[in-house]
Amino acid sequence: MGTSLNRAAVVLPPIALGVLVAVWGRDLPIPVEVVVVALLAGSVLAAVHHAEVVAHRVGEPFGSLILAVAVTVIEVGLIITLMVSGGSGTATLARDTVFAAVMITCNGIAGLSLLVTALRSHVAVFNAEGTGAALAAVITLATMSMVLPTFTTSAPAPEFTGPQLAFAATASLTLYALFVVVQNVRHREYFLPVTGPAEEHAKFPSLRQALASLVLLIVALVAVVGLAKVESGTIEAGVAKFGLPHSFVGVVIAVLILLPETLAAIRNARRDQVQISLNLALGSAIASIGLTIPAIAVASIWLNGPLILGLGATQIVLLALTAGVGILTVMPGRATLLQAAVHLSVCAAFLFLAASP
């Protein structure tokens, strides 16, 4: 079974990438779209497998960082590609996708991780120092980049002026870089699991295996995001058909992009390694803001049209609720089914209100 999984994880990403090249920019019949969706799902599973191989080789928390950064860099490429293609709704696409990523990671992925661990061990135990620092970075980045534009007065609508956008981009990138240093160098011990590893008997991958998995991880993630872009027209048509707001497209894109990290977080939670799951969740949220906002700021130089980053009133309330609930969950360094349910409830409220604002 393990050999079959390894073989599939090696074969699927190149096949998915080849199909991506073949179908890019074309109108697809329904049978081909079914194949594309199947390859997208297979690429997600392959990405999780290769991310775990790389993480096992380099150790934590650097392993979680690699997956979070890889996914976010490709997410940025997808957002910019969609914005360059133009069309209605692209002015808010970056905001909608990044905010959805923050809500899904901080409430959905974190809540699922706590739920799985609490069901197995009754109490999920994690490092409050590292998790709290990561949560503080998420709250600060989200507020500076997506709340302040709603209240600034120098530009019309919820937009930044050029200097304000430059400041937000510089501050976001600086804070993200500092977080990476703290997480992986200065205070690495704050982000390591409190409980001992549950599966240390797994074979330690060689350097060659780890490098091969790193390459295949990147290929798989490119395939995931590229195939999601191929399906974006179908996604937009489906959103319109069901009468959902156009901003829901950003939610769907965020869900697809975060599938590898979601599965990886759940698998670590099943091994009673909830700290690694939280590293993935909060690290992805930080990377999503800290890398996307600077990239979009640079891209806005040649992109036509406005760039709306400011959140609406409902979104700000949900972000404030996420911050408050997150602080109360992180402070004790321990969580039960109740905290998991609270986070999942906030995530469900976000998804429902995104579909029915």
Short mmCIF file of C-alpha atoms in Angstrom, two decimals:
data_model
loop_
_atom_site.label_atom_id
_atom_site.label_comp_id
_atom_site.label_asym_id
_atom_site.label_seq_id
_atom_site.Cartn_x
_atom_site.Cartn_y
_atom_site.Cartn_z
CA MET A 1 0.00 0.00 0.00
CA GLY A 2 2.77 2.43 0.94
CA THR A 3 4.73 1.50 -2.20
CA SER A 4 1.66 2.14 -4.37
CA LEU A 5 1.14 5.52 -2.70
CA ASN A 6 4.78 6.47 -3.24
CA ARG A 7 4.62 5.43 -6.89
CA ALA A 8 1.41 7.40 -7.48
CA ALA A 9 2.88 10.45 -5.74
CA VAL A 10 5.85 10.33 -8.12
CA VAL A 11 3.83 9.76 -11.30
CA LEU A 12 0.83 12.04 -10.76
CA PRO A 13 2.49 15.52 -10.55
CA PRO A 14 4.30 15.27 -13.94
CA ILE A 15 1.13 13.90 -15.57
CA ALA A 16 -0.96 16.70 -14.06
CA LEU A 17 1.58 19.29 -15.22
CA GLY A 18 1.53 17.84 -18.75
CA VAL A 19 -2.27 17.94 -18.83
CA LEU A 20 -2.15 21.52 -17.53
CA VAL A 21 0.06 22.55 -20.45
CA ALA A 22 -2.24 20.73 -22.89
CA VAL A 23 -5.50 22.29 -21.70
CA TRP A 24 -4.30 25.79 -20.78
CA GLY A 25 -6.42 28.50 -22.41
CA ARG A 26 -8.89 26.09 -24.03
CA ASP A 27 -12.60 25.47 -23.64
CA LEU A 28 -12.96 22.00 -22.19
CA PRO A 29 -15.72 19.43 -22.69
CA ILE A 30 -17.22 17.90 -19.57
CA PRO A 31 -15.25 14.59 -19.74
CA VAL A 32 -11.96 16.51 -19.88
CA GLU A 33 -13.04 18.69 -16.95
CA VAL A 34 -13.71 15.53 -14.94
CA VAL A 35 -10.16 14.36 -15.71
CA VAL A 36 -8.78 17.77 -14.71
CA VAL A 37 -10.62 17.66 -11.37
CA ALA A 38 -9.38 14.11 -10.72
CA LEU A 39 -5.78 15.13 -11.46
CA LEU A 40 -6.20 18.18 -9.22
CA ALA A 41 -7.28 15.94 -6.34
CA GLY A 42 -4.43 13.52 -7.02
CA SER A 43 -1.92 16.38 -7.11
CA VAL A 44 -3.18 17.58 -3.71
CA LEU A 45 -2.54 14.16 -2.18
CA ALA A 46 0.87 13.95 -3.87
CA ALA A 47 1.80 17.39 -2.54
CA VAL A 48 0.95 16.31 1.00
CA HIS A 49 3.08 13.17 0.65
CA HIS A 50 6.13 15.03 -0.68
CA ALA A 51 5.74 17.82 1.88
CA GLU A 52 5.90 15.22 4.66
CA VAL A 53 9.04 13.64 3.14
CA VAL A 54 10.76 17.03 2.98
CA ALA A 55 9.57 17.96 6.49
CA HIS A 56 10.86 14.66 7.88
CA ARG A 57 14.27 15.36 6.34
CA VAL A 58 14.71 19.00 7.41
CA GLY A 59 12.78 18.76 10.70
CA GLU A 60 10.32 21.12 12.30
CA PRO A 61 9.39 23.92 12.13
CA PHE A 62 11.30 24.40 8.85
CA GLY A 63 9.31 21.60 7.21
CA SER A 64 6.01 23.42 7.81
CA LEU A 65 7.54 26.64 6.50
CA ILE A 66 8.51 25.05 3.18
CA LEU A 67 4.95 23.91 2.43
CA ALA A 68 3.41 27.21 3.55
CA VAL A 69 5.77 29.34 1.46
CA ALA A 70 5.52 27.09 -1.60
CA VAL A 71 1.73 27.22 -1.56
CA THR A 72 1.65 30.98 -0.97
CA VAL A 73 4.14 31.84 -3.72
CA ILE A 74 2.05 29.92 -6.23
CA GLU A 75 -1.13 31.48 -4.78
CA VAL A 76 0.33 34.90 -5.49
CA GLY A 77 1.06 33.85 -9.06
CA LEU A 78 -2.54 32.69 -9.50
CA ILE A 79 -3.98 35.92 -8.08
CA ILE A 80 -1.81 38.09 -10.32
CA THR A 81 -2.63 35.94 -13.36
CA LEU A 82 -6.36 36.32 -12.73
CA MET A 83 -6.01 40.06 -12.13
CA VAL A 84 -4.03 40.54 -15.34
CA SER A 85 -6.75 38.71 -17.29
CA GLY A 86 -9.15 41.39 -16.12
CA GLY A 87 -12.89 41.05 -15.79
CA SER A 88 -15.37 42.00 -13.12
CA GLY A 89 -14.39 41.44 -9.53
CA THR A 90 -10.62 41.47 -10.02
CA ALA A 91 -10.25 44.68 -8.01
CA THR A 92 -11.19 42.78 -4.85
CA LEU A 93 -9.80 39.35 -5.80
CA ALA A 94 -6.59 39.70 -3.76
CA ARG A 95 -8.52 40.88 -0.69
CA ASP A 96 -11.16 38.17 -0.99
CA THR A 97 -8.64 35.37 -1.48
CA VAL A 98 -6.26 36.48 1.27
CA PHE A 99 -9.06 37.09 3.78
CA ALA A 100 -10.56 33.70 2.95
CA ALA A 101 -7.13 32.12 3.47
CA VAL A 102 -6.82 33.78 6.89
CA MET A 103 -10.28 32.67 8.01
CA ILE A 104 -9.84 29.12 6.71
CA THR A 105 -6.38 28.65 8.22
CA CYS A 106 -7.02 30.29 11.60
CA ASN A 107 -10.45 28.75 12.11
CA GLY A 108 -10.95 25.87 9.68
CA ILE A 109 -7.53 24.19 9.65
CA ALA A 110 -6.75 25.09 13.26
CA GLY A 111 -10.22 23.97 14.38
CA LEU A 112 -9.98 20.64 12.55
CA SER A 113 -6.51 20.04 13.97
CA LEU A 114 -7.70 20.70 17.52
CA LEU A 115 -10.79 18.55 16.94
CA VAL A 116 -8.82 15.54 15.66
CA THR A 117 -6.28 15.76 18.49
CA ALA A 118 -8.90 16.31 21.20
CA LEU A 119 -10.92 13.34 19.98
CA ARG A 120 -7.82 11.14 20.26
CA SER A 121 -6.21 12.55 23.41
CA HIS A 122 -9.07 14.51 25.07
CA VAL A 123 -6.81 17.57 25.32
CA ALA A 124 -4.67 19.12 22.56
CA VAL A 125 -1.39 20.36 24.04
CA PHE A 126 0.79 22.86 22.18
CA ASN A 127 3.42 25.52 22.77
CA ALA A 128 1.67 28.74 23.77
CA GLU A 129 4.76 30.95 23.23
CA GLY A 130 5.28 30.09 19.57
CA THR A 131 1.62 29.76 18.66
CA GLY A 132 0.81 33.04 20.39
CA ALA A 133 3.59 34.85 18.54
CA ALA A 134 2.33 33.49 15.23
CA LEU A 135 -1.25 34.54 16.03
CA ALA A 136 -0.07 38.05 16.97
CA ALA A 137 1.67 38.32 13.61
CA VAL A 138 -1.49 37.20 11.77
CA ILE A 139 -3.68 39.73 13.60
CA THR A 140 -1.24 42.59 13.01
CA LEU A 141 -0.71 41.80 9.33
CA ALA A 142 -4.42 41.39 8.65
CA THR A 143 -5.29 44.63 10.44
CA MET A 144 -2.60 46.73 8.74
CA SER A 145 -3.29 45.33 5.27
CA MET A 146 -7.06 44.80 5.16
CA VAL A 147 -8.72 46.76 7.98
CA LEU A 148 -6.91 50.11 7.83
CA PRO A 149 -7.78 50.73 4.12
CA THR A 150 -11.45 50.81 5.12
CA PHE A 151 -10.84 53.74 7.48
CA THR A 152 -8.13 55.79 5.74
CA THR A 153 -9.40 59.00 4.10
CA SER A 154 -6.69 59.93 1.59
CA ALA A 155 -8.15 57.73 -1.17
CA PRO A 156 -11.77 57.07 -2.14
CA ALA A 157 -13.42 53.76 -1.26
CA PRO A 158 -11.54 51.14 0.80
CA GLU A 159 -8.23 51.72 -0.97
CA PHE A 160 -4.69 52.69 -0.02
CA THR A 161 -2.87 55.54 -1.66
CA GLY A 162 0.46 54.69 -3.32
CA PRO A 163 2.58 55.63 -0.26
CA GLN A 164 0.16 53.85 2.10
CA LEU A 165 0.29 50.69 -0.01
CA ALA A 166 4.08 50.86 -0.10
CA PHE A 167 4.20 51.17 3.69
CA ALA A 168 1.80 48.26 4.18
CA ALA A 169 3.79 46.11 1.74
CA THR A 170 7.12 46.92 3.38
CA ALA A 171 5.78 46.36 6.88
CA SER A 172 4.17 43.05 5.85
CA LEU A 173 7.32 41.70 4.23
CA THR A 174 9.51 42.84 7.13
CA LEU A 175 7.24 41.28 9.74
CA TYR A 176 7.06 38.03 7.78
CA ALA A 177 10.85 37.86 7.42
CA LEU A 178 11.26 38.50 11.15
CA PHE A 179 8.74 35.75 11.92
CA VAL A 180 10.71 33.28 9.80
CA VAL A 181 13.93 34.14 11.66
CA VAL A 182 12.26 33.81 15.06
CA GLN A 183 10.53 30.56 14.13
CA ASN A 184 13.54 28.83 12.60
CA VAL A 185 16.59 30.41 14.24
CA ARG A 186 16.24 32.55 17.35
CA HIS A 187 13.38 30.76 19.15
CA ARG A 188 12.93 27.52 17.25
CA GLU A 189 12.09 25.64 20.45
CA TYR A 190 8.86 27.65 20.80
CA PHE A 191 7.51 26.01 17.63
CA LEU A 192 8.43 22.40 18.34
CA PRO A 193 5.83 19.85 19.48
CA VAL A 194 5.33 19.61 23.23
CA THR A 195 4.69 15.87 23.05
CA GLY A 196 7.21 13.45 21.60
CA PRO A 197 6.90 12.37 17.95
CA ALA A 198 4.44 9.52 17.50
CA GLU A 199 6.04 7.97 14.44
CA GLU A 200 9.77 8.33 14.74
CA HIS A 201 10.22 4.81 13.41
CA ALA A 202 9.48 6.06 9.87
CA LYS A 203 12.49 5.69 7.59
CA PHE A 204 14.60 8.84 7.46
CA PRO A 205 14.75 10.00 3.81
CA SER A 206 18.11 10.47 2.13
CA LEU A 207 19.20 13.84 0.77
CA ARG A 208 18.49 12.61 -2.76
CA GLN A 209 14.97 11.50 -1.81
CA ALA A 210 14.31 14.80 -0.05
CA LEU A 211 15.49 16.85 -3.06
CA ALA A 212 13.38 14.73 -5.40
CA SER A 213 10.36 15.22 -3.16
CA LEU A 214 11.01 18.97 -3.01
CA VAL A 215 10.99 19.16 -6.83
CA LEU A 216 7.87 16.99 -7.05
CA LEU A 217 6.22 19.09 -4.31
CA ILE A 218 6.72 22.23 -6.39
CA VAL A 219 5.48 20.46 -9.52
CA ALA A 220 2.41 19.19 -7.65
CA LEU A 221 1.61 22.64 -6.26
CA VAL A 222 2.02 24.27 -9.67
CA ALA A 223 -0.36 21.63 -11.04
CA VAL A 224 -2.88 22.25 -8.25
CA VAL A 225 -2.95 26.01 -8.75
CA GLY A 226 -2.72 25.79 -12.54
CA LEU A 227 -5.59 23.31 -12.78
CA ALA A 228 -7.58 25.49 -10.37
CA LYS A 229 -6.98 28.38 -12.79
CA VAL A 230 -8.15 26.17 -15.67
CA GLU A 231 -11.33 25.49 -13.70
CA SER A 232 -11.74 29.15 -12.69
CA GLY A 233 -14.16 29.81 -15.56
CA THR A 234 -16.30 26.90 -14.47
CA ILE A 235 -16.05 28.08 -10.87
CA GLU A 236 -17.18 31.60 -11.82
CA ALA A 237 -20.04 30.20 -13.92
CA GLY A 238 -21.10 27.95 -11.03
CA VAL A 239 -20.97 30.84 -8.56
CA ALA A 240 -23.13 32.96 -10.87
CA LYS A 241 -25.53 30.06 -11.57
CA PHE A 242 -26.23 29.54 -7.88
CA GLY A 243 -26.71 33.27 -7.33
CA LEU A 244 -23.66 33.65 -5.09
CA PRO A 245 -21.72 36.94 -4.92
CA HIS A 246 -18.65 37.19 -7.15
CA SER A 247 -16.44 37.52 -4.07
CA PHE A 248 -17.19 33.85 -3.35
CA VAL A 249 -14.81 32.99 -6.19
CA GLY A 250 -11.95 34.06 -3.91
CA VAL A 251 -13.24 31.68 -1.21
CA VAL A 252 -13.31 28.73 -3.63
CA ILE A 253 -9.80 29.53 -4.85
CA ALA A 254 -8.52 29.73 -1.27
CA VAL A 255 -10.14 26.39 -0.40
CA LEU A 256 -8.52 24.68 -3.39
CA ILE A 257 -5.10 26.21 -2.74
CA LEU A 258 -5.17 25.28 0.96
CA LEU A 259 -6.18 21.65 0.43
CA PRO A 260 -2.60 20.32 0.68
CA GLU A 261 -1.98 22.15 3.95
CA THR A 262 -5.37 21.09 5.33
CA LEU A 263 -4.67 17.41 4.71
CA ALA A 264 -1.11 17.71 6.05
CA ALA A 265 -2.39 19.42 9.21
CA ILE A 266 -5.03 16.75 9.82
CA ARG A 267 -2.52 13.93 9.32
CA ASN A 268 -0.16 15.51 11.86
CA ALA A 269 -3.04 16.01 14.29
CA ARG A 270 -3.87 12.30 14.02
CA ARG A 271 -0.30 11.62 15.18
CA ASP A 272 -0.85 13.88 18.21
CA GLN A 273 1.45 16.51 16.68
CA VAL A 274 -0.98 19.42 16.90
CA GLN A 275 1.87 21.94 17.17
CA ILE A 276 2.96 21.07 13.64
CA SER A 277 -0.64 21.46 12.49
CA LEU A 278 -0.86 24.91 14.09
CA ASN A 279 2.51 25.83 12.55
CA LEU A 280 1.02 24.98 9.17
CA ALA A 281 -2.22 26.87 9.79
CA LEU A 282 -0.84 30.10 11.25
CA GLY A 283 2.31 30.00 9.12
CA SER A 284 0.15 29.80 6.01
CA ALA A 285 -1.93 32.78 7.17
CA ILE A 286 1.20 34.85 7.81
CA ALA A 287 2.73 33.88 4.48
CA SER A 288 -0.53 34.56 2.65
CA ILE A 289 -0.59 38.17 3.85
CA GLY A 290 3.14 38.81 4.22
CA LEU A 291 3.98 37.67 0.69
CA THR A 292 0.78 38.46 -1.22
CA ILE A 293 0.41 42.11 -0.23
CA PRO A 294 3.98 43.09 -1.27
CA ALA A 295 3.63 41.16 -4.54
CA ILE A 296 0.28 42.76 -5.33
CA ALA A 297 1.70 46.18 -4.43
CA VAL A 298 4.47 45.72 -6.99
CA ALA A 299 2.09 44.28 -9.57
CA SER A 300 -0.30 47.21 -9.13
CA ILE A 301 2.28 49.41 -10.86
CA TRP A 302 1.29 47.93 -14.22
CA LEU A 303 -2.16 46.51 -13.42
CA ASN A 304 -5.10 48.56 -14.63
CA GLY A 305 -7.99 49.44 -12.37
CA PRO A 306 -8.32 49.95 -8.62
CA LEU A 307 -6.90 47.67 -5.95
CA ILE A 308 -9.42 47.34 -3.14
CA LEU A 309 -7.95 45.80 0.02
CA GLY A 310 -10.29 47.16 2.71
CA LEU A 311 -12.70 44.73 4.33
CA GLY A 312 -16.40 45.32 4.79
CA ALA A 313 -18.13 45.61 8.16
CA THR A 314 -19.13 41.92 8.33
CA GLN A 315 -15.62 40.77 7.46
CA ILE A 316 -14.07 43.06 10.08
CA VAL A 317 -16.40 41.63 12.73
CA LEU A 318 -15.41 38.08 11.75
CA LEU A 319 -11.72 39.01 11.85
CA ALA A 320 -12.12 40.58 15.30
CA LEU A 321 -13.98 37.48 16.49
CA THR A 322 -11.19 35.28 15.11
CA ALA A 323 -8.58 37.35 16.94
CA GLY A 324 -10.42 37.20 20.26
CA VAL A 325 -11.21 33.50 20.05
CA GLY A 326 -7.67 32.73 18.89
CA ILE A 327 -6.12 34.56 21.83
CA LEU A 328 -8.32 32.71 24.34
CA THR A 329 -7.49 29.37 22.69
CA VAL A 330 -3.73 29.94 22.55
CA MET A 331 -3.10 31.46 25.99
CA PRO A 332 -3.44 28.25 28.08
CA GLY A 333 -1.42 26.10 25.66
CA ARG A 334 -4.19 23.50 25.90
CA ALA A 335 -7.47 23.09 24.04
CA THR A 336 -10.48 20.78 24.20
CA LEU A 337 -13.35 19.89 21.89
CA LEU A 338 -15.07 23.14 22.90
CA GLN A 339 -12.31 25.36 21.52
CA ALA A 340 -12.24 23.25 18.35
CA ALA A 341 -15.99 23.65 17.94
CA VAL A 342 -15.77 27.42 18.49
CA HIS A 343 -13.16 27.83 15.74
CA LEU A 344 -15.09 25.61 13.35
CA SER A 345 -18.25 27.60 14.09
CA VAL A 346 -16.50 30.84 13.16
CA CYS A 347 -15.24 29.22 9.94
CA ALA A 348 -18.75 27.99 9.14
CA ALA A 349 -20.14 31.49 9.78
CA PHE A 350 -17.54 32.96 7.41
CA LEU A 351 -18.39 30.48 4.64
CA PHE A 352 -22.13 31.00 5.09
CA LEU A 353 -21.90 34.80 5.11
CA ALA A 354 -19.53 34.74 2.13
CA ALA A 355 -22.23 32.87 0.22
CA SER A 356 -25.11 34.87 1.71
CA PRO A 357 -23.76 38.31 2.75
#
